[in-house]
């Protein structure tokens, strides 16, 4: 009877555990991250008799979570990818809406500006048309300022969002570390893992994966080591490291991500991948910063080419035109050079625009190698070049070391040619009469009696301070390559030997091609007043489509159009990828639920089955009691 009673009690206890576990599953059917649990039973060690072995009932071996590590890892991967692309798309869409907007974008404002320039060309004496042109120029400057400032604001918001996300990452890391401690403590006590704590830890890791890419490594004591990005340790056993936002090495307005290791903060921005943090960093580096660079490049190209052409014209008072926009390399309309915060020397680098048409869209990190050698790395392409100082040039920039300053070997500098420059463009002209619509030269022709094949190509003003209006002639002789420049009274203005280079005099520059011979003559008719002449204004209006950027291959609108198209393509691609990743995440979650999720129908059926088993085990105990009572009754007789 004792064996029968013991067997019945073992069944009663086992099925009670089954009922408890099933009830626990049902109670947590809506608990996020909960994994269905199952009681693992096994037959007790049997007893040996002469006729064989007799069983001793059932024992509870373990209460196990029903999980599939592969499916859990899939959820982590898909979750971090979805969060990354969703964050990226949300931010890129804002830039796309800003740049492509018909009311807020740059394209309609540029077109209105050049339309107004064409109106002045159509009627160069009209003061109202000139006033409208100046107004359109101010609107263009304001639009560039507005676009750049909105991008700047979006950069600050994104950096602030990254900082807030880092706080959430640190909170989750601390929670995972504490759970590691509790899990290892429980495991060391009975060599069994606490299922509900495991679920809670897994849920925290899934939440962490929404912020940054996560890799986990299981330890023999039940703990999980958590690594983020490209392998930076965040949680090791029960110790959690913290992430923090620190000032960029060059620009305190930009943030870097550092991981705290003791008293040292190591910058790991370039190693961060995935999740909302990865999406935000991708947006800044791939979209926003390049877009601000591009917008600044348009502003620099516009100011440089428009000023250059405007200075070649005559205004209504017969004066050569000055700078229409603020001159390059003055005020804030120049490249910025930022010094590394760990520089030990006192070297100061200066950058200036040499040729706006040669400017690229990237930034450059300069490292002083010693012995007057500088290494320049394009931060976009990682192209490395070496130059000899103290002054050198590349990509439309002139770089010069301030006299009396000396960098230390290893000192670094960041050159940002056009970043933020669009906010500083300004219109210099206020008087509509000062718009240089006319050309200082009405005509330039070769004399019909010339015997050489020389052809006069260009006669234009180049120096407003030296310009002297009038008619001029270039006469060759006595030798074929000797020439004199005469004014209308046959006074010699200048003379020299013709080498094929432009001939400059009185603020004008004349280009001749071919081979003039002695006795040949070229006449240049000056524009005395500029009234009614529109040739320079036509040239200014023609800048709308002229290749002034990208080494002479693209106009302002071409560059802006490519920027809008590039941002739009990234936004569209991100939307497609986001939808695909959302589907993949839903599928992986559904796959996990099919394995680990609680099915109420199944649990209800199990509840009835275990209830019946429990009642049957209780009946076994009742039978054992009846048999024992029968035995006692027989002994009493």
Coordinates of C-alpha atoms in Angstrom, one line a residue:
X1 CA 0.0 0.0 0.0
X2 CA 2.9 2.4 0.7
X3 CA 4.1 2.0 -2.8
X4 CA 0.6 2.6 -4.2
X5 CA 0.2 5.6 -2.0
X6 CA 3.7 7.0 -2.9
X7 CA 2.9 6.5 -6.6
X8 CA -0.4 8.3 -6.2
X9 CA 1.1 11.1 -4.3
X10 CA 3.8 11.5 -7.0
X11 CA 1.1 11.8 -9.7
X12 CA -0.9 14.2 -7.6
X13 CA 2.1 16.5 -7.1
X14 CA 3.2 16.2 -10.8
X15 CA -0.3 17.0 -12.1
X16 CA -0.6 19.9 -9.6
X17 CA 2.6 21.3 -11.2
X18 CA 1.1 20.8 -14.6
X19 CA -2.1 22.7 -13.5
X20 CA 0.0 25.5 -12.0
X21 CA 2.1 25.9 -15.1
X22 CA -0.9 25.8 -17.4
X23 CA -2.7 28.4 -15.3
X24 CA 0.5 30.5 -15.4
X25 CA 0.5 30.3 -19.2
X26 CA -3.1 31.3 -19.4
X27 CA -2.6 34.2 -17.0
X28 CA 0.3 35.6 -19.1
X29 CA -1.4 35.2 -22.5
X30 CA -1.1 39.0 -23.0
X31 CA 2.2 39.5 -21.3
X32 CA 4.8 41.0 -23.8
X33 CA 7.7 38.7 -24.3
X34 CA 6.3 35.8 -22.3
X35 CA 7.2 32.3 -23.5
X36 CA 5.0 29.4 -23.0
X37 CA 6.2 27.0 -20.3
X38 CA 6.0 23.2 -20.0
X39 CA 6.5 20.8 -17.2
X40 CA 9.0 18.0 -18.0
X41 CA 8.1 14.7 -16.3
X42 CA 10.0 11.5 -16.1
X43 CA 9.4 8.1 -14.4
X44 CA 11.1 7.6 -11.1
X45 CA 13.8 5.0 -10.6
X46 CA 12.1 1.6 -10.4
X47 CA 12.7 -0.9 -7.6
X48 CA 14.2 -4.3 -8.4
X49 CA 12.4 -7.5 -7.3
X50 CA 13.1 -11.2 -8.1
X51 CA 10.4 -11.2 -10.7
X52 CA 11.5 -7.9 -12.2
X53 CA 11.3 -4.1 -11.7
X54 CA 8.4 -2.2 -10.3
X55 CA 7.8 1.5 -11.0
X56 CA 7.7 4.2 -8.3
X57 CA 5.6 6.8 -10.0
X58 CA 6.5 10.1 -11.7
X59 CA 8.8 13.0 -10.9
X60 CA 9.0 16.6 -12.0
X61 CA 12.4 17.2 -13.7
X62 CA 12.0 20.8 -14.8
X63 CA 9.7 23.6 -15.9
X64 CA 11.1 24.6 -19.3
X65 CA 10.4 27.6 -21.5
X66 CA 9.4 26.7 -25.1
X67 CA 11.8 28.9 -27.1
X68 CA 13.7 28.8 -30.4
X69 CA 16.9 30.7 -30.2
X70 CA 17.1 31.0 -34.0
X71 CA 13.6 32.7 -34.1
X72 CA 14.6 35.0 -31.3
X73 CA 17.7 36.1 -33.1
X74 CA 15.7 36.7 -36.2
X75 CA 13.4 39.0 -34.3
X76 CA 16.4 40.9 -33.0
X77 CA 17.8 41.3 -36.5
X78 CA 14.5 42.3 -38.1
X79 CA 13.6 44.6 -35.2
X80 CA 16.9 46.6 -35.4
X81 CA 16.7 46.8 -39.2
X82 CA 13.1 48.0 -39.1
X83 CA 13.8 50.6 -36.5
X84 CA 16.9 51.8 -38.4
X85 CA 15.1 52.2 -41.7
X86 CA 11.9 53.6 -40.2
X87 CA 13.9 56.3 -38.3
X88 CA 15.9 57.1 -41.5
X89 CA 12.8 57.3 -43.6
X90 CA 11.0 59.6 -41.1
X91 CA 13.9 62.0 -41.1
X92 CA 14.7 61.9 -44.8
X93 CA 11.1 62.6 -45.7
X94 CA 11.3 65.9 -43.8
X95 CA 14.3 67.0 -45.9
X96 CA 12.6 65.7 -49.1
X97 CA 9.4 67.7 -48.3
X98 CA 11.6 70.8 -47.5
X99 CA 13.7 70.7 -50.7
X100 CA 11.0 69.6 -53.2
X101 CA 8.3 71.9 -51.9
X102 CA 7.0 74.2 -54.5
X103 CA 6.6 77.0 -52.0
X104 CA 9.6 76.4 -49.7
X105 CA 12.1 74.9 -52.1
X106 CA 14.9 76.7 -54.0
X107 CA 14.0 75.9 -57.6
X108 CA 11.0 78.3 -58.0
X109 CA 13.0 81.1 -56.2
X110 CA 16.0 80.6 -58.5
X111 CA 13.7 80.6 -61.6
X112 CA 12.0 83.8 -60.4
X113 CA 15.4 85.5 -59.8
X114 CA 16.6 84.7 -63.4
X115 CA 13.2 85.6 -64.9
X116 CA 13.6 89.0 -63.2
X117 CA 17.1 89.2 -64.7
X118 CA 15.7 88.5 -68.1
X119 CA 13.1 91.3 -67.6
X120 CA 15.9 93.7 -67.0
X121 CA 17.7 92.5 -70.1
X122 CA 14.5 93.1 -72.0
X123 CA 14.3 96.7 -70.8
X124 CA 17.6 97.7 -69.3
X125 CA 16.6 101.3 -68.7
X126 CA 13.5 100.4 -66.6
X127 CA 14.0 101.3 -62.9
X128 CA 11.0 99.2 -61.8
X129 CA 12.3 96.1 -63.5
X130 CA 15.7 96.7 -61.8
X131 CA 13.9 97.1 -58.4
X132 CA 12.0 93.8 -59.0
X133 CA 15.3 92.1 -59.8
X134 CA 16.8 93.3 -56.6
X135 CA 13.8 92.2 -54.7
X136 CA 14.0 88.7 -56.3
X137 CA 17.7 88.6 -55.3
X138 CA 16.8 89.3 -51.7
X139 CA 14.1 86.6 -51.8
X140 CA 16.7 84.2 -53.1
X141 CA 19.1 85.0 -50.3
X142 CA 16.3 84.6 -47.8
X143 CA 15.3 81.3 -49.2
X144 CA 18.9 80.0 -49.0
X145 CA 19.0 81.2 -45.4
X146 CA 15.7 79.6 -44.5
X147 CA 16.6 76.2 -46.1
X148 CA 20.0 76.1 -44.4
X149 CA 18.6 77.1 -41.0
X150 CA 15.9 74.5 -41.2
X151 CA 18.5 71.9 -41.9
X152 CA 20.6 73.2 -39.0
X153 CA 17.5 72.9 -36.7
X154 CA 16.9 69.4 -37.9
X155 CA 20.5 68.5 -37.2
X156 CA 20.1 69.8 -33.6
X157 CA 16.9 67.9 -33.2
X158 CA 18.4 64.7 -34.5
X159 CA 21.5 65.0 -32.2
X160 CA 19.2 65.7 -29.2
X161 CA 17.1 62.6 -30.1
X162 CA 20.3 60.5 -30.2
X163 CA 21.1 61.8 -26.7
X164 CA 17.7 60.8 -25.4
X165 CA 18.0 57.4 -27.0
X166 CA 21.4 56.9 -25.3
X167 CA 19.6 57.4 -22.0
X168 CA 17.1 54.6 -22.9
X169 CA 20.0 52.3 -23.9
X170 CA 21.8 52.9 -20.6
X171 CA 18.6 52.2 -18.7
X172 CA 18.0 48.9 -20.6
X173 CA 21.7 48.0 -20.1
X174 CA 21.4 48.4 -16.4
X175 CA 18.2 46.4 -16.3
X176 CA 19.8 43.5 -18.3
X177 CA 22.8 43.6 -15.9
X178 CA 20.6 43.3 -12.8
X179 CA 18.6 40.5 -14.4
X180 CA 21.9 38.7 -15.2
X181 CA 22.8 39.0 -11.5
X182 CA 19.4 37.6 -10.4
X183 CA 19.5 34.8 -13.0
X184 CA 23.0 33.7 -12.1
X185 CA 22.2 33.8 -8.4
X186 CA 19.1 31.6 -9.0
X187 CA 21.0 29.2 -11.3
X188 CA 23.8 28.7 -8.8
X189 CA 21.3 27.7 -6.1
X190 CA 19.6 24.8 -7.8
X191 CA 21.1 24.6 -11.3
X192 CA 17.8 25.7 -12.8
X193 CA 17.1 28.8 -14.7
X194 CA 14.2 31.1 -13.7
X195 CA 12.0 31.2 -16.8
X196 CA 10.1 34.4 -16.1
X197 CA 13.4 36.3 -15.4
X198 CA 14.7 34.9 -18.7
X199 CA 11.6 36.2 -20.5
X200 CA 12.0 39.6 -18.9
X201 CA 15.6 39.8 -20.0
X202 CA 14.9 38.7 -23.5
X203 CA 12.2 41.4 -23.7
X204 CA 14.7 44.0 -22.6
X205 CA 17.1 42.9 -25.3
X206 CA 14.4 43.1 -27.9
X207 CA 13.7 46.7 -26.8
X208 CA 17.4 47.4 -26.9
X209 CA 17.6 46.1 -30.5
X210 CA 15.2 48.8 -31.5
X211 CA 17.8 51.4 -30.5
X212 CA 21.0 49.8 -31.8
X213 CA 22.2 46.5 -33.4
X214 CA 22.6 43.9 -30.7
X215 CA 24.6 40.7 -30.5
X216 CA 24.3 38.3 -27.4
X217 CA 26.6 35.6 -26.2
X218 CA 25.4 33.0 -23.6
X219 CA 27.5 32.2 -20.6
X220 CA 27.7 29.0 -18.7
X221 CA 26.3 30.6 -15.5
X222 CA 23.1 31.7 -17.3
X223 CA 24.2 35.3 -18.0
X224 CA 24.1 36.9 -21.4
X225 CA 26.9 39.2 -22.6
X226 CA 25.5 42.0 -24.8
X227 CA 27.5 43.7 -27.5
X228 CA 26.3 46.6 -29.7
X229 CA 27.3 48.0 -33.1
X230 CA 30.3 46.3 -34.5
X231 CA 31.1 44.5 -31.2
X232 CA 31.3 47.1 -28.4
X233 CA 30.7 45.4 -25.1
X234 CA 27.7 47.0 -23.3
X235 CA 26.8 44.3 -20.7
X236 CA 29.3 41.8 -19.3
X237 CA 27.7 39.5 -16.7
X238 CA 26.2 41.9 -14.1
X239 CA 28.3 44.9 -15.2
X240 CA 26.8 47.5 -17.5
X241 CA 28.8 50.1 -19.4
X242 CA 27.2 53.4 -20.2
X243 CA 26.9 55.4 -23.5
X244 CA 27.1 59.1 -23.5
X245 CA 26.9 62.0 -26.0
X246 CA 30.2 64.0 -26.2
X247 CA 31.2 66.9 -28.3
X248 CA 32.6 66.2 -31.7
X249 CA 36.4 66.5 -31.8
X250 CA 36.1 69.4 -34.2
X251 CA 32.6 70.9 -33.9
X252 CA 31.0 71.2 -30.4
X253 CA 27.6 71.7 -32.1
X254 CA 27.8 68.1 -33.4
X255 CA 27.7 65.1 -31.0
X256 CA 29.6 61.9 -31.0
X257 CA 28.7 58.7 -29.1
X258 CA 31.2 57.4 -26.5
X259 CA 31.2 54.4 -24.3
X260 CA 32.4 54.9 -20.7
X261 CA 35.2 52.5 -19.7
X262 CA 36.2 53.4 -16.2
X263 CA 37.4 57.0 -16.3
X264 CA 37.8 57.0 -20.0
X265 CA 35.2 57.8 -22.7
X266 CA 36.0 56.1 -26.0
X267 CA 34.3 57.5 -29.1
X268 CA 32.5 54.8 -31.0
X269 CA 30.3 56.8 -33.3
X270 CA 31.7 55.1 -36.4
X271 CA 31.1 51.7 -34.9
X272 CA 27.4 52.2 -34.1
X273 CA 25.0 50.3 -36.4
X274 CA 21.3 49.6 -36.6
X275 CA 18.3 50.7 -34.7
X276 CA 17.1 54.2 -34.2
X277 CA 20.6 55.4 -33.4
X278 CA 22.0 53.9 -36.7
X279 CA 19.1 55.4 -38.7
X280 CA 19.8 58.8 -37.2
X281 CA 23.5 58.6 -37.9
X282 CA 22.9 57.4 -41.4
X283 CA 20.5 60.4 -41.9
X284 CA 23.0 62.9 -40.7
X285 CA 26.0 61.5 -42.6
X286 CA 24.3 60.4 -45.8
X287 CA 21.6 63.0 -46.3
X288 CA 21.6 66.1 -44.0
X289 CA 25.2 67.1 -43.9
X290 CA 25.8 66.5 -47.6
X291 CA 22.6 68.5 -48.4
X292 CA 23.9 71.4 -46.3
X293 CA 27.2 71.2 -48.1
X294 CA 25.5 71.1 -51.5
X295 CA 23.3 74.1 -50.6
X296 CA 26.3 76.0 -49.5
X297 CA 28.1 75.1 -52.8
X298 CA 25.2 76.5 -54.8
X299 CA 25.5 79.7 -52.7
X300 CA 29.2 80.0 -53.3
X301 CA 28.9 79.2 -57.0
X302 CA 26.2 81.7 -57.4
X303 CA 28.1 84.5 -55.6
X304 CA 31.4 83.7 -57.4
X305 CA 30.1 83.5 -61.0
X306 CA 27.5 86.2 -60.7
X307 CA 29.9 88.7 -59.1
X308 CA 32.5 87.8 -61.8
X309 CA 30.1 88.5 -64.6
X310 CA 28.5 91.6 -62.9
X311 CA 32.0 93.2 -62.5
X312 CA 32.4 93.0 -66.3
X313 CA 29.3 95.2 -67.0
X314 CA 28.4 98.9 -66.9
X315 CA 25.7 100.4 -64.8
X316 CA 23.4 103.3 -65.8
X317 CA 26.0 105.8 -64.6
X318 CA 28.7 104.4 -66.9
X319 CA 30.6 102.7 -64.0
X320 CA 31.8 99.2 -64.0
X321 CA 29.7 96.9 -61.8
X322 CA 30.9 95.9 -58.4
X323 CA 30.0 92.7 -56.5
X324 CA 26.3 91.9 -56.8
X325 CA 26.4 89.4 -53.9
X326 CA 28.8 89.5 -50.9
X327 CA 32.3 88.8 -52.2
X328 CA 33.8 85.3 -51.7
X329 CA 36.3 84.9 -48.8
X330 CA 34.8 87.9 -46.9
X331 CA 32.8 87.7 -43.7
X332 CA 31.3 84.3 -43.2
X333 CA 31.2 83.5 -46.9
X334 CA 34.3 81.4 -46.8
X335 CA 35.4 77.9 -45.9
X336 CA 35.5 77.0 -42.2
X337 CA 38.6 75.3 -40.7
X338 CA 38.0 73.7 -37.3
X339 CA 40.9 72.6 -35.1
X340 CA 41.0 69.2 -33.4
X341 CA 40.4 69.4 -29.7
X342 CA 43.5 67.3 -29.0
X343 CA 45.9 69.5 -31.0
X344 CA 49.0 70.4 -29.0
X345 CA 50.6 72.8 -31.5
X346 CA 49.5 76.4 -32.1
X347 CA 49.1 76.0 -35.9
X348 CA 46.2 77.9 -37.5
X349 CA 45.1 76.9 -41.0
X350 CA 43.2 79.2 -43.2
X351 CA 41.1 78.2 -46.3
X352 CA 39.8 80.3 -49.1
X353 CA 38.0 79.7 -52.4
X354 CA 40.3 79.6 -55.4
X355 CA 37.7 78.4 -57.9
X356 CA 34.1 77.8 -56.9
X357 CA 33.6 75.7 -60.0
X358 CA 36.1 73.1 -58.8
X359 CA 34.6 72.7 -55.3
X360 CA 33.3 69.2 -54.4
X361 CA 30.6 68.2 -52.0
X362 CA 32.8 66.8 -49.2
X363 CA 34.7 67.8 -46.2
X364 CA 38.4 67.2 -45.6
X365 CA 40.4 66.1 -42.6
X366 CA 43.9 67.5 -42.6
X367 CA 46.7 65.9 -40.5
X368 CA 50.1 67.4 -40.0
X369 CA 52.7 64.8 -40.6
X370 CA 55.7 66.9 -39.7
X371 CA 58.4 68.3 -41.9
X372 CA 55.9 70.7 -43.6
X373 CA 53.9 67.7 -44.9
X374 CA 50.1 67.5 -44.7
X375 CA 47.9 64.5 -45.3
X376 CA 44.4 65.4 -46.6
X377 CA 41.6 62.8 -46.4
X378 CA 38.2 63.3 -48.1
X379 CA 35.8 62.3 -45.4
X380 CA 33.2 61.2 -48.0
X381 CA 35.4 59.0 -50.2
X382 CA 38.4 58.4 -47.8
X383 CA 40.7 59.5 -50.6
X384 CA 44.2 60.4 -49.2
X385 CA 46.5 63.0 -50.7
X386 CA 49.8 64.5 -49.4
X387 CA 50.8 68.1 -49.8
X388 CA 53.8 70.2 -48.9
X389 CA 53.1 73.4 -46.9
X390 CA 52.9 75.9 -45.6
X391 CA 50.5 76.7 -48.4
X392 CA 48.9 74.3 -50.9
X393 CA 45.8 74.0 -53.1
X394 CA 43.3 71.3 -54.0
X395 CA 39.7 71.0 -55.2
X396 CA 39.1 74.7 -55.7
X397 CA 40.6 75.6 -52.3
X398 CA 43.7 77.5 -51.2
X399 CA 45.1 76.4 -47.8
X400 CA 47.7 78.4 -45.9
X401 CA 49.3 78.2 -42.5
X402 CA 49.2 81.4 -40.5
X403 CA 52.6 83.0 -40.3
X404 CA 54.2 82.5 -36.8
X405 CA 52.1 79.4 -36.0
X406 CA 53.4 75.9 -35.9
X407 CA 51.3 72.7 -35.8
X408 CA 52.6 69.7 -33.8
X409 CA 53.0 66.4 -35.6
X410 CA 49.6 64.6 -35.5
X411 CA 47.6 67.7 -35.1
X412 CA 44.3 67.6 -37.1
X413 CA 42.1 70.1 -38.8
X414 CA 38.6 69.7 -40.4
X415 CA 38.0 71.8 -43.5
X416 CA 34.3 72.3 -44.4
X417 CA 34.3 74.3 -47.7
X418 CA 30.6 75.0 -47.9
X419 CA 28.8 73.6 -44.8
X420 CA 26.4 76.3 -43.5
X421 CA 27.7 78.9 -46.0
X422 CA 24.2 79.3 -47.5
X423 CA 23.1 81.2 -44.4
X424 CA 25.6 84.0 -45.0
X425 CA 24.9 85.0 -48.6
X426 CA 23.9 88.6 -48.9
X427 CA 23.0 91.1 -51.7
X428 CA 25.5 94.0 -51.8
X429 CA 23.7 96.3 -54.3
X430 CA 20.9 98.5 -53.0
X431 CA 20.6 101.1 -55.8
X432 CA 18.9 99.7 -58.9
X433 CA 21.0 102.1 -61.1
X434 CA 24.1 100.2 -59.9
X435 CA 23.0 97.0 -61.7
X436 CA 25.6 96.5 -64.4
X437 CA 23.3 95.5 -67.3
X438 CA 25.5 97.0 -70.1
X439 CA 28.8 95.9 -71.6
X440 CA 31.8 98.2 -71.4
X441 CA 32.7 97.2 -75.0
X442 CA 30.2 97.9 -77.8
X443 CA 32.3 96.1 -80.4
X444 CA 35.7 94.6 -81.2
X445 CA 36.6 94.0 -84.8
X446 CA 39.7 93.3 -87.0
X447 CA 40.6 95.9 -89.7
X448 CA 39.6 94.8 -93.2
X449 CA 43.1 95.4 -94.4
X450 CA 44.8 93.0 -92.0
X451 CA 47.2 90.6 -93.6
X452 CA 47.6 88.1 -90.7
X453 CA 44.9 85.6 -89.5
X454 CA 44.6 87.1 -86.1
X455 CA 41.0 87.1 -84.7
X456 CA 39.8 89.2 -81.8
X457 CA 37.8 86.9 -79.5
X458 CA 37.0 88.6 -76.3
X459 CA 37.1 92.2 -75.0
X460 CA 35.8 92.5 -71.5
X461 CA 36.3 94.5 -68.3
X462 CA 38.2 92.9 -65.5
X463 CA 39.2 95.6 -63.1
X464 CA 36.6 98.2 -62.1
X465 CA 39.2 100.3 -60.2
X466 CA 41.4 100.6 -63.3
X467 CA 38.7 100.8 -65.9
X468 CA 38.8 103.8 -68.3
X469 CA 36.0 104.1 -70.7
X470 CA 36.8 104.9 -74.3
X471 CA 37.7 103.6 -77.8
X472 CA 41.0 101.8 -78.3
X473 CA 43.0 100.2 -81.1
X474 CA 45.6 97.5 -81.0
X475 CA 48.2 98.1 -83.7
X476 CA 51.0 95.5 -84.5
X477 CA 54.5 96.5 -85.7
X478 CA 57.2 97.2 -86.6
X479 CA 57.9 93.5 -85.8
X480 CA 55.0 91.0 -86.2
X481 CA 54.8 90.3 -82.5
X482 CA 55.2 93.9 -81.3
X483 CA 52.0 95.8 -80.5
X484 CA 50.8 99.1 -79.1
X485 CA 47.4 100.0 -77.6
X486 CA 46.3 103.5 -78.7
X487 CA 43.4 105.5 -77.4
X488 CA 41.0 107.4 -79.7
X489 CA 43.5 110.3 -79.8
X490 CA 46.3 107.9 -80.8
X491 CA 48.1 108.2 -77.5
X492 CA 49.9 105.0 -76.5
X493 CA 48.2 103.4 -73.6
X494 CA 50.5 100.4 -73.4
X495 CA 52.8 98.3 -75.5
X496 CA 54.4 94.9 -75.5
X497 CA 55.3 91.7 -77.2
X498 CA 52.4 89.4 -78.2
X499 CA 52.7 85.9 -76.8
X500 CA 49.1 84.7 -77.3
X501 CA 48.2 85.7 -73.7
X502 CA 45.3 88.2 -73.2
X503 CA 46.3 91.9 -73.5
X504 CA 45.3 93.9 -70.5
X505 CA 45.0 97.7 -70.2
X506 CA 42.8 100.3 -68.5
X507 CA 40.8 97.6 -66.7
X508 CA 40.0 95.8 -70.0
X509 CA 41.3 92.4 -71.2
X510 CA 41.4 91.5 -74.9
X511 CA 42.0 87.9 -76.2
X512 CA 43.4 87.4 -79.7
X513 CA 43.8 84.1 -81.5
X514 CA 45.8 83.3 -84.6
X515 CA 48.9 85.1 -85.8
X516 CA 48.7 88.9 -86.3
X517 CA 51.3 90.5 -88.6
X518 CA 53.0 93.9 -88.6
X519 CA 50.5 96.5 -89.8
X520 CA 47.4 94.6 -88.5
X521 CA 44.9 96.6 -86.5
X522 CA 42.1 95.7 -84.2
X523 CA 39.5 98.3 -83.1
X524 CA 37.6 98.3 -79.8
X525 CA 34.6 100.6 -79.4
X526 CA 33.8 101.5 -75.8
X527 CA 30.4 102.0 -74.3
X528 CA 30.4 105.5 -72.8
X529 CA 27.2 105.4 -70.8
X530 CA 25.7 101.9 -70.7
X531 CA 22.2 103.2 -71.2
X532 CA 20.0 101.0 -73.3
X533 CA 22.7 98.2 -73.5
X534 CA 21.7 94.8 -72.2
X535 CA 24.5 92.5 -73.2
X536 CA 26.0 92.0 -69.7
X537 CA 22.5 91.4 -68.4
X538 CA 21.9 88.7 -71.0
X539 CA 25.2 87.1 -69.8
X540 CA 24.0 87.3 -66.2
X541 CA 20.6 85.8 -67.1
X542 CA 22.5 83.1 -69.1
X543 CA 24.2 81.9 -65.9
X544 CA 20.9 80.1 -65.1
X545 CA 21.9 77.4 -67.5
X546 CA 25.6 77.8 -67.8
X547 CA 27.9 75.2 -66.4
X548 CA 29.4 77.0 -63.4
X549 CA 29.7 74.1 -61.0
X550 CA 31.2 70.6 -61.1
X551 CA 34.1 71.8 -63.1
X552 CA 31.9 73.5 -65.6
X553 CA 29.5 70.7 -66.2
X554 CA 26.5 71.7 -64.1
X555 CA 24.4 74.8 -63.5
X556 CA 23.0 75.9 -60.1
X557 CA 19.6 74.3 -60.9
X558 CA 21.4 71.1 -62.1
X559 CA 23.1 70.7 -58.8
X560 CA 20.0 71.5 -56.8
X561 CA 17.9 69.2 -59.0
X562 CA 20.4 66.3 -58.4
X563 CA 20.3 67.0 -54.7
X564 CA 16.5 66.9 -54.6
X565 CA 16.4 63.8 -56.8
X566 CA 19.0 62.1 -54.6
X567 CA 17.1 62.8 -51.4
X568 CA 13.8 61.8 -53.0
X569 CA 15.3 58.5 -54.1
X570 CA 16.7 57.8 -50.7
X571 CA 13.3 58.6 -49.2
X572 CA 11.5 56.3 -51.6
X573 CA 14.0 53.5 -51.2
X574 CA 13.8 53.8 -47.4
X575 CA 10.0 53.5 -47.6
X576 CA 10.2 50.4 -49.7
X577 CA 12.8 48.8 -47.4
X578 CA 10.7 49.8 -44.3
X579 CA 7.7 48.0 -45.6
X580 CA 9.7 45.0 -46.5
X581 CA 11.4 44.9 -43.0
X582 CA 8.0 45.4 -41.3
X583 CA 6.7 42.3 -43.2
X584 CA 9.8 40.3 -42.2
X585 CA 9.4 41.3 -38.6
X586 CA 5.8 40.4 -38.6
X587 CA 6.7 37.0 -40.0
X588 CA 9.4 36.3 -37.5
X589 CA 7.1 37.4 -34.6
X590 CA 4.4 35.1 -35.9
X591 CA 6.9 32.3 -36.2
X592 CA 8.0 32.8 -32.6
X593 CA 4.4 33.0 -31.4
X594 CA 3.7 29.7 -33.1
X595 CA 6.4 28.1 -31.0
X596 CA 6.5 30.2 -27.8
X597 CA 3.2 31.9 -27.7
X598 CA 0.2 30.9 -25.5
X599 CA -2.7 29.3 -27.4
X600 CA -5.8 29.6 -25.1
X601 CA -7.5 26.7 -26.9
X602 CA -4.5 24.4 -26.3
X603 CA -4.1 25.5 -22.7
X604 CA -7.8 25.0 -22.0
X605 CA -7.6 21.5 -23.3
X606 CA -4.5 20.9 -21.3
X607 CA -6.2 22.2 -18.2
X608 CA -9.0 19.7 -18.6
X609 CA -6.6 16.9 -19.3
X610 CA -4.4 17.7 -16.3
X611 CA -7.5 18.1 -14.1
X612 CA -8.6 14.6 -15.0
X613 CA -5.1 13.3 -14.4
X614 CA -5.1 15.0 -11.0
X615 CA -8.4 13.5 -10.1
X616 CA -7.3 10.1 -11.2
X617 CA -4.1 10.4 -9.1
X618 CA -6.3 11.3 -6.2
X619 CA -8.4 8.2 -6.8
X620 CA -5.2 6.1 -6.6
X621 CA -4.6 7.6 -3.2
X622 CA -8.2 6.8 -2.3
X623 CA -7.8 3.2 -3.4
X624 CA -4.6 2.9 -1.5
X625 CA -6.4 4.2 1.6
X626 CA -9.3 1.7 1.1
X627 CA -6.8 -1.2 0.8
X628 CA -5.0 -0.1 3.9
X629 CA -8.3 0.1 5.8
X630 CA -9.2 -3.4 4.6
X631 CA -5.8 -4.7 5.8
X632 CA -6.3 -3.1 9.2
X633 CA -9.8 -4.5 9.5
X634 CA -8.4 -8.0 8.7
X635 CA -5.8 -7.7 11.5
X636 CA -8.4 -6.5 14.0
X637 CA -10.4 -9.8 13.6

